[in-house]
Coordinates of C-alpha atoms and ligand atoms in Angstrom, one line a residue:
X1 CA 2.0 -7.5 2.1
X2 CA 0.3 -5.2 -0.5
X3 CA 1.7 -3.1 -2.7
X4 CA 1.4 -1.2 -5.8
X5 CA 2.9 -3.6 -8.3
X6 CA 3.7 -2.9 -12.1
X7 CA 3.3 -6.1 -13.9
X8 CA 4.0 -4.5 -17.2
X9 CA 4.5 -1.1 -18.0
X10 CA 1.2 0.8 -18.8
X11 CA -0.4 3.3 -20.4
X12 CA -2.2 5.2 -17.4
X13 CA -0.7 4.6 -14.3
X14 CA -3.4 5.8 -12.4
X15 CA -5.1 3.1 -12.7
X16 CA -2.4 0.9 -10.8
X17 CA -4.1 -0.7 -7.5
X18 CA -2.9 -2.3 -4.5
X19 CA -2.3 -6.5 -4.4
X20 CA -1.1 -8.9 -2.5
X21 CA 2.7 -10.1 -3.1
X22 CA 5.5 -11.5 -0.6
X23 CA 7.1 -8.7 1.5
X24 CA 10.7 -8.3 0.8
X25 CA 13.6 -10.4 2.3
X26 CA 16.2 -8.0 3.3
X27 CA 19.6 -9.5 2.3
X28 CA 22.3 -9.7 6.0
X29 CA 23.3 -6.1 5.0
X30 CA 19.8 -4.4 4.4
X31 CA 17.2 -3.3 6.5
X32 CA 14.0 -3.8 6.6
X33 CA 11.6 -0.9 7.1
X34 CA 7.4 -1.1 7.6
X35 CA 6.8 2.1 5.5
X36 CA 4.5 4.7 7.4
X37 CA 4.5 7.7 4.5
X38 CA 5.1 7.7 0.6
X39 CA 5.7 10.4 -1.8
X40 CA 4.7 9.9 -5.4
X41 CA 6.3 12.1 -8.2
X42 CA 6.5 12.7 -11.9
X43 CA 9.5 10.2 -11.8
X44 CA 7.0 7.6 -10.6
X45 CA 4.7 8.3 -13.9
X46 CA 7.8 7.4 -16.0
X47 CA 9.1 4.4 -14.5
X48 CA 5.3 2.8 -14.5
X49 CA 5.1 4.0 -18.5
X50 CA 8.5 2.4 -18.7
X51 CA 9.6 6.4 -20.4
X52 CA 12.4 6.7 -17.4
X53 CA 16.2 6.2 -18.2
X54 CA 16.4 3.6 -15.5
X55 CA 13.8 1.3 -17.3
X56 CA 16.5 1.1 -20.6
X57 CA 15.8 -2.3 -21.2
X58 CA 20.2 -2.8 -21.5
X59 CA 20.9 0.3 -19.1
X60 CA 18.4 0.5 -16.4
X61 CA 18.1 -1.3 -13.7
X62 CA 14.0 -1.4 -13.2
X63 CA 12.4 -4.1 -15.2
X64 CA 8.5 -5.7 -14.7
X65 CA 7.2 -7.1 -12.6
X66 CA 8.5 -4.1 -9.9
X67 CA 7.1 -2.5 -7.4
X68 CA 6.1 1.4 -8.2
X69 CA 7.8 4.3 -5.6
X70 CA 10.9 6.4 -4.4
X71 CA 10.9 8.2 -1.5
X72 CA 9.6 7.1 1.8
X73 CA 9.5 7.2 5.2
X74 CA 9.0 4.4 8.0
X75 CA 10.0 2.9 10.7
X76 CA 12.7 0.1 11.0
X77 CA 11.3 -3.5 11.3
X78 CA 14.5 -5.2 11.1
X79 CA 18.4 -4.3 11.7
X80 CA 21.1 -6.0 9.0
X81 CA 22.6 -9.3 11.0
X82 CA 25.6 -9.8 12.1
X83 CA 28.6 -7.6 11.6
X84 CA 26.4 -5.4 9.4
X85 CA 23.7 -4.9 12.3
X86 CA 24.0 -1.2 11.5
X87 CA 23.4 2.2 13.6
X88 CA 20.1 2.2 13.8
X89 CA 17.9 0.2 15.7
X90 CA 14.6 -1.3 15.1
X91 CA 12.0 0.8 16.2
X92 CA 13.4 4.1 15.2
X93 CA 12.1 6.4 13.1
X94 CA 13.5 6.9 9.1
X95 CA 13.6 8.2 5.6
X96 CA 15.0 7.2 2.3
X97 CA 14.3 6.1 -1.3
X98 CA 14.5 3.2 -3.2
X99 CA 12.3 1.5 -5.6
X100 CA 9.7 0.0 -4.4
X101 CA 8.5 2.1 -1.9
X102 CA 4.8 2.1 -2.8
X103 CA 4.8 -1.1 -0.2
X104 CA 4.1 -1.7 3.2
X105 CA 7.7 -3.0 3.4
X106 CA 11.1 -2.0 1.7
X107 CA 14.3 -3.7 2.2
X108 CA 17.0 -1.2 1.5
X109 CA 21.0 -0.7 2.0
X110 CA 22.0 1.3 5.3
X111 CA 23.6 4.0 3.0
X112 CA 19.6 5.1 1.0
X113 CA 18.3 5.7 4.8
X114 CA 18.8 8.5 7.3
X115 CA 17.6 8.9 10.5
X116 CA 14.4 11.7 11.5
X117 CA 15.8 13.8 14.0
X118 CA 13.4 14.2 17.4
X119 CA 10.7 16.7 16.5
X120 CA 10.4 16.1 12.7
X121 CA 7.2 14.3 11.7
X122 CA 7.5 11.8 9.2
X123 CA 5.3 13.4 7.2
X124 CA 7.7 16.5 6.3
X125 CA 10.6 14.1 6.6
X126 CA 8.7 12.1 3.5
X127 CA 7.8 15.0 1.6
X128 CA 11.6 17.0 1.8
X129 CA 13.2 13.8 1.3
X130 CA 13.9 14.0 -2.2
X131 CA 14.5 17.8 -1.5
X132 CA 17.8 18.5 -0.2
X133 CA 19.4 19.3 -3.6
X134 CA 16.8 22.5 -3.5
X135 CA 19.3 24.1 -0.1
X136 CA 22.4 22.5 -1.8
X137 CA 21.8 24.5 -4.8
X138 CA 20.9 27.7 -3.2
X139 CA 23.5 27.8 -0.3
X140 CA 26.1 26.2 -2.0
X141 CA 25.8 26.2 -5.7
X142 CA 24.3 29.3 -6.6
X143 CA 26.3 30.9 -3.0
X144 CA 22.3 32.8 -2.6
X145 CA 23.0 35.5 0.3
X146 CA 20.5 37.5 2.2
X147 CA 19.1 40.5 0.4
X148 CA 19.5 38.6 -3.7
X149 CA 16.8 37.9 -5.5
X150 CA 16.3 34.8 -6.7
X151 CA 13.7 33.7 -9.8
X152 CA 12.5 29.9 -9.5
X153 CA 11.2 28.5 -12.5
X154 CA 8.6 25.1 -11.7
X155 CA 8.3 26.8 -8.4
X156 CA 4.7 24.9 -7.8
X157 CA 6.6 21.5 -8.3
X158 CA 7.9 19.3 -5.4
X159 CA 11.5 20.6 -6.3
X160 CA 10.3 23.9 -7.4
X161 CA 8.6 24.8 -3.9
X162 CA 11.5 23.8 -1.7
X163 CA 14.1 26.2 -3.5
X164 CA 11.3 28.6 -2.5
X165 CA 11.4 27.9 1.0
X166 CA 15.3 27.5 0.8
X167 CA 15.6 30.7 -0.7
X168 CA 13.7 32.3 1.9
X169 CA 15.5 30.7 4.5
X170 CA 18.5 31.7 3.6
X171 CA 17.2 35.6 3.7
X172 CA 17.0 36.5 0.1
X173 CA 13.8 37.4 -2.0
X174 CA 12.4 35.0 -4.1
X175 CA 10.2 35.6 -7.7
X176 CA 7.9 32.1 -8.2
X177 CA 7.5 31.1 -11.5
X178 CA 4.7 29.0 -12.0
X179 CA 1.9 27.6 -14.9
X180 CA -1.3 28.9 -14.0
X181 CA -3.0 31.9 -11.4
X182 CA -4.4 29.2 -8.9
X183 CA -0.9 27.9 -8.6
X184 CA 0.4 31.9 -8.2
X185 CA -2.4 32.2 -5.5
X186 CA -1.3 29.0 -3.3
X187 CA 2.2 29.8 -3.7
X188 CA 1.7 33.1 -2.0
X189 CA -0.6 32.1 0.4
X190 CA 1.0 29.4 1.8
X191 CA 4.8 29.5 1.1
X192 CA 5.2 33.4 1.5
X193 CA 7.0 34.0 -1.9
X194 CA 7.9 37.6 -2.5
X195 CA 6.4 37.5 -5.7
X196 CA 4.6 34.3 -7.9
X197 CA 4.2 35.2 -11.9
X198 CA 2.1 33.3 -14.1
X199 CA 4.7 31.9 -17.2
X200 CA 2.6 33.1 -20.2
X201 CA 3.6 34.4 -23.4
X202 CA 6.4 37.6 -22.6
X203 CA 4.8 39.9 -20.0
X204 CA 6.5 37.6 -17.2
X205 CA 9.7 38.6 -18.2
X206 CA 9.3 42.5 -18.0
X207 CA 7.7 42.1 -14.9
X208 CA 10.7 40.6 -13.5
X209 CA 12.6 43.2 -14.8
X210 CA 10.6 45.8 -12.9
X211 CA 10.6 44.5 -9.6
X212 CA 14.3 44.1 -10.1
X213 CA 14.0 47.8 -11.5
X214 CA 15.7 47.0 -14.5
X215 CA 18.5 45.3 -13.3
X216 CA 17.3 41.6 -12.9
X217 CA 17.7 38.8 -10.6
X218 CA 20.9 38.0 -9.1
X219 CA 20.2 34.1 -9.9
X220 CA 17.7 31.5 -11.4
X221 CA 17.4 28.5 -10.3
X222 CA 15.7 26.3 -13.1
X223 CA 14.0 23.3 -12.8
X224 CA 12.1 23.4 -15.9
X225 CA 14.6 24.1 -18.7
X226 CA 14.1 27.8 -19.6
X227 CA 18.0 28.9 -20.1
X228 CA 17.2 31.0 -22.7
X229 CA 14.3 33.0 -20.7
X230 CA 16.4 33.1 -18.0
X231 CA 19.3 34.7 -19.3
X232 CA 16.7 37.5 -20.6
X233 CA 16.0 38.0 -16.7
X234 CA 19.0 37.9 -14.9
X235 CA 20.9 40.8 -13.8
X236 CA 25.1 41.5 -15.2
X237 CA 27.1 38.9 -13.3
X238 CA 24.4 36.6 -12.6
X239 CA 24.3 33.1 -11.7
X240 CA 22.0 30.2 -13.5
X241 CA 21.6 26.9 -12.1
X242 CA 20.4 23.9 -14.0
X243 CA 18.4 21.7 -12.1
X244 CA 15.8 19.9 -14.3
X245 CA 14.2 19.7 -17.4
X246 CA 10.6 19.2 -16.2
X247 CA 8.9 21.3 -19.2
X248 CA 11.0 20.3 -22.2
X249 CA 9.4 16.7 -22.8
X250 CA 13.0 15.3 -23.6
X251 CA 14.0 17.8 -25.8
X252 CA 16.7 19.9 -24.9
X253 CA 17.0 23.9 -25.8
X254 CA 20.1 25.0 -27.5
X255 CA 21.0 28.2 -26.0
X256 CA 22.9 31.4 -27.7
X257 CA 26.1 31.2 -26.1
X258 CA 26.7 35.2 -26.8
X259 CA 24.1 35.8 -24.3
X260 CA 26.5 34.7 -21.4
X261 CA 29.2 36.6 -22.4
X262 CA 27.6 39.8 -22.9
X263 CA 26.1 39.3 -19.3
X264 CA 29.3 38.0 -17.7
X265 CA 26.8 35.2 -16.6
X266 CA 27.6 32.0 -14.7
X267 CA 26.0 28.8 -15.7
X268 CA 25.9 26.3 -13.8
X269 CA 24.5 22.4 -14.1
X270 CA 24.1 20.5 -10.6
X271 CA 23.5 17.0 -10.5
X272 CA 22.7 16.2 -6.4
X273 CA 23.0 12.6 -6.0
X274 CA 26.6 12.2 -8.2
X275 CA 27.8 15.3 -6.2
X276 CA 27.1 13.5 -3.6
X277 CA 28.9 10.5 -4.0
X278 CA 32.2 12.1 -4.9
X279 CA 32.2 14.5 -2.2
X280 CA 31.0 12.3 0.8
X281 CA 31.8 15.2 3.5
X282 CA 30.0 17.9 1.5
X283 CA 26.8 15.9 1.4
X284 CA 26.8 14.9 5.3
X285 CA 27.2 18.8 5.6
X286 CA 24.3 19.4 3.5
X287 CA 21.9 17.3 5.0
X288 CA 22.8 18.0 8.7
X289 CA 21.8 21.8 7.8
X290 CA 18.9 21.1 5.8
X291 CA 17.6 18.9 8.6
X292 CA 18.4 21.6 11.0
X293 CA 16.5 23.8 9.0
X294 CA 13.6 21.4 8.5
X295 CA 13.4 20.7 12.4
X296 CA 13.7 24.4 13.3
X297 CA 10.6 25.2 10.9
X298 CA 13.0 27.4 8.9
X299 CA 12.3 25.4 5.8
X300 CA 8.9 24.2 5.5
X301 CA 7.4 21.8 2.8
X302 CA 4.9 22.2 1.0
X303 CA 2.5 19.8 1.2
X304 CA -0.9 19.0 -1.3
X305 CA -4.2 17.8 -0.6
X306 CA -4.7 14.1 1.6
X307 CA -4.0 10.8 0.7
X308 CA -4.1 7.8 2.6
X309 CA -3.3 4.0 1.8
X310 CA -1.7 2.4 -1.0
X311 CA -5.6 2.2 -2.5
X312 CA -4.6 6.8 -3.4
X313 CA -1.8 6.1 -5.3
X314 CA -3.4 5.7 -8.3
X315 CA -5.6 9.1 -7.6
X316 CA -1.8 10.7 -6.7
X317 CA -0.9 9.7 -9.9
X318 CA -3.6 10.8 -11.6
X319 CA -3.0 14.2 -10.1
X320 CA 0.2 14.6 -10.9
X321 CA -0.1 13.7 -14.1
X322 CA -3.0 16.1 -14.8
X323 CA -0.6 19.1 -13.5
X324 CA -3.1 19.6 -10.5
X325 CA -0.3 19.2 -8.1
X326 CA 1.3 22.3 -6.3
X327 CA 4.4 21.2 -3.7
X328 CA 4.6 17.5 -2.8
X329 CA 2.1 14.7 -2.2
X330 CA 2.4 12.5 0.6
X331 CA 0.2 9.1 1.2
X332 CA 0.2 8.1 4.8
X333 CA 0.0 4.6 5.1
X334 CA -0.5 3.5 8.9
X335 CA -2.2 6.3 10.6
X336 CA -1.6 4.3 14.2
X337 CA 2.3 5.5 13.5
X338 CA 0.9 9.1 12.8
X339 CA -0.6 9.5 16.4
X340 CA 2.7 7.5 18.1
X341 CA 5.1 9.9 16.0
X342 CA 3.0 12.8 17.4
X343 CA 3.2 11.7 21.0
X344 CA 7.5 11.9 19.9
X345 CA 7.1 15.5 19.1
Ligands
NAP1 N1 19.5 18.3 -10.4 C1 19.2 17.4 -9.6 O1 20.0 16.8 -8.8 C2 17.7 17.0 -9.5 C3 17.2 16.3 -8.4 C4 15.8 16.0 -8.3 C5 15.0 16.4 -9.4 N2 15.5 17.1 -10.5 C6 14.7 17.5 -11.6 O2 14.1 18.7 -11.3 C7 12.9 18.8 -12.1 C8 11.7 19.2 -11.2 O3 11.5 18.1 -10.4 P1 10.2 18.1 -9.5 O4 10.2 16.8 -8.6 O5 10.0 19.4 -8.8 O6 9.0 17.9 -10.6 P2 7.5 18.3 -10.4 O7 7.1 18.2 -9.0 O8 6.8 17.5 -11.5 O9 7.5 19.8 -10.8 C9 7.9 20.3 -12.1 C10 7.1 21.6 -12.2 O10 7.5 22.1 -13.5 C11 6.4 22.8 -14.1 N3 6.2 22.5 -15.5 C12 6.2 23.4 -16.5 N4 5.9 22.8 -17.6 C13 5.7 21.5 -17.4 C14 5.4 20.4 -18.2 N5 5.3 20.5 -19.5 N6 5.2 19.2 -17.6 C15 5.3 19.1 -16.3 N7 5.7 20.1 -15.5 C16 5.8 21.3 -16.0 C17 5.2 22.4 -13.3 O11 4.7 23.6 -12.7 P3 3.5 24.4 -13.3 O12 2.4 23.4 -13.6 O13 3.2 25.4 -12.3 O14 4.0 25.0 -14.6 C18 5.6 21.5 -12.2 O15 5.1 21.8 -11.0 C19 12.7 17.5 -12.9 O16 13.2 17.7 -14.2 C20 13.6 16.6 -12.1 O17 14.1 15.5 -12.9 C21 16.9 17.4 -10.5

C-alpha cells in the first residue's frame, strides 16, 4: 500500500512523501479499515520531528520507522475473526484515530472506531473526529447555557473552531479569539461568530470588556494557554476551561492565584480522552449528542482549503506549520468513495 512513512524523525515534515510498504495485518481482534479521508494536525508536526510526548524514547509508544497520522475516516475492509468478529460489518462506513492513519489501510482495535451515522459524510465525520472534547467542554464542563457569552482563545484552530460552532449550538454568544485579521474575517464569514478579535498587544482585552459592557464573559474556553489574560476578561463568578497549550511552546504560565479569588472564578483543566476512559457512560453520552448535532447540521466543521492523496500531506504539513491554517484540513484519499458516500446521503 502507500503511505506516508517516517523512517527517522526529521527536520521539516513537509517534505515527507508517499512510498510503498506492506499494508497492515490486523491481529483476530482488530479491524481493518481502507481509509477514504485523513486529517493532519499540529500533533502530526511533532510526532514526525520526534518533539511529541508519545515519541519519549522510554515513555512513548511511537518509534521510527512509523507511519505519520491520527484521525481518519474509512470504510471497513475486514471484520476481527472469530469470537471478536465485532459490530460492524465490512462495508460500513467509519471514523477513528490511531497512528498511522496517513495510509491507505489501518488496522485498529474495535474500541478507536465509531460508526458514521446515515447522512454524515465522511468528510465532516474526519474533520470533527478529533473534536468532540470541543461540545464536552462547553455543555458539560463549562455547563455554557443559552444567552452566556463565551470567549475562545485559538478559535481559528481545529479545536478552537469547533467550540465555536458548539457554543453556538448550544444558544450562547461566542467572542473568537484569533492571530491575525484574515483569520477574524474567515471566522465571521463562515462560522457566524458573534464577534472575532485579533490577539495583539492589550486593546483585545477592553474590547471584550465592552461588548460585555464591563462585566465580561461568563466563560473562556482556552486552547492556547492564556489563563492569565483570561482571568482579565471574565466576568465575577466566571468559569475557565483549560484545554490546550497550543501558544506556549512548552512552557507553562504561572498564574496569580489572587486573581481567582477576588473573581470567585472557576478553573477548570479537562483532559477528554482520560475523562473518557473513567467515565465510560458519560463519553457514549457525549458522542451520541455530538453526532446528533453534527448530523442535524447544528454543529458544522470548519473545513480549509482541498487536498487530495497521500502525495498533500506534505503541503498539509507545510500549511499547518506555517500557521496558514484556519479550522481543520482534510485529505480525501479515494474520491470513488466520495461519490458512493454521496449517493448514501
Ligand atoms: N484537553 C483535551 O482533551 C484536548 C484534546 C485535543 C486537543 N487539545 C489541545 O488543544 C490545543 C489546540 O488544539 P488544535 O488541534 O485546535 O490545534 P491547532 O489546530 O494547531 O490550533 C491552535 C490554534 O492556536 C493558535 N495559536 C496561537 N499561538 C500559537 C502558536 N504560537 N503556535 C501555534 N498556534 C498558535 C492558532 O491560531 P492563530 O494562528 O489564529 O493564533 C491555532 O489555530 C492543543 O494544545 C491541543 O494539544 C486538548
Amino acid at each position: 500500500m502507500k503511505a506516508i512513512l517516517v523512517p527517522e524523525f526529521l527536520t521539516d515534515p513537509s517534505t515527507l512523501t508517499p512510498t510503498t510498504t506492506p499494508a497492515p495485518k490486523p491481529k483476530p481482534d482488530e479491524y481493518l479499515i481502507r481509509v477514504t479521508h485523513c486529517s493532519p494536525q499540529h500533533a502530526d508536526i511533532l510526532h514526525a520531528q520526534g518533539k511529541h510526548q508519545n515519541t519519549h524514547p522510554k515513555k512513548g509508544h511511537v518509534h521510527p520507522p512509523f507511519i505519520l497520522g491520527y484521525d481518519f475516516a474509512g470504510v471497513v475492509e475486514q471484520t476481527p475473526s472469530g469470537d471478536n468478529s465485532g459490530e460492524l460489518s465490512k462495508g460500513e462506513r467509519v471514523f477513528g484515530a490511531s497512528i498511522g492513519a496517513f495510509a491507505e489501510y489501518v488496522a485498529i482495535k474495535p474500541h478507536m472506531l465509531r460508526r458514521i451515522p446515515d447522512g454524515l459524510s465522511s468528510e465532516t465525520a474526519c474533520a470533527a473526529s478529533g473534536q468532540a472534547v470541543s461540545f464536552a467542554a462547553a455543555a458539560y464542563v463549562a455547563n455554557v447555557r443559552a444567552g452566556d457569552v463565551v470567549l475562545v482563545s485559538g478559535a481559528s484552530g481545529g479545536l478552537g473552531s469547533a467550540c465555536c460552532s458548539a457554543v453556538k449550538a448550544l444558544g450562547a454568544r461566542v467572542i473568537a479569539l484569533v492571530g491575525d485579521k484574515g483569520k477574524a474575517e474567515a471566522m465571521r464569514r463562515d462560522m457566524d461568530v458573534d464577534e472575532a478579535l485579533v490577539m495583539e498587544g492589550e486593546e483585545w482585552v477592553d474590547r471584550v470588556r465592552e461588548i460585555t459592557d464591563g462585566r465580561g464573559v461568563d466563560v473562556v474556553l482556552d486552547n492556547t494557554g492564556m489563563v492569565t489574560e483570561a482571568t482579565r476578561c471574565v466576568a465575577y463568578g466566571g468559569t475557565i476551561v483549560i484545554l490546550g497549550f497550543a501558544a506556549r511552546k512548552g512552557e507553562m504560565e504561572e498564574v496569580k492565584m489572587n486573581r481567582l479569588l477576588l473573581k470567585s472564578i472557576t478553573l477548570i483543566g479537562y483532559r477528554f480522552g482520560e475523562d473518557g476512559r473513567r467515565y465510560p457512560a458519560k463519553l457514549e453520552e457525549i458522542w451520541d449528542r455530538y453526532l446528533r448535532l453534527l448530523t442535524h447540521g447544528q454543529l458544522k466543521p470548519f473545513i480549509y482549503g482541498q487536498y487530495n492523496g497521500l502525495g498533500d500531506v506534505g503541503r498539509a504539513l507545510k500549511d499547518l506549520a506555517e500557521r496558514k491554517v484556519y479550522g481543520r484540513i482534510v485529505v480525501s484519499l479515494d474520491t470513488t468513495d466520495a461519490s458512493a458516500e454521496k449517493a448514501k446521503l
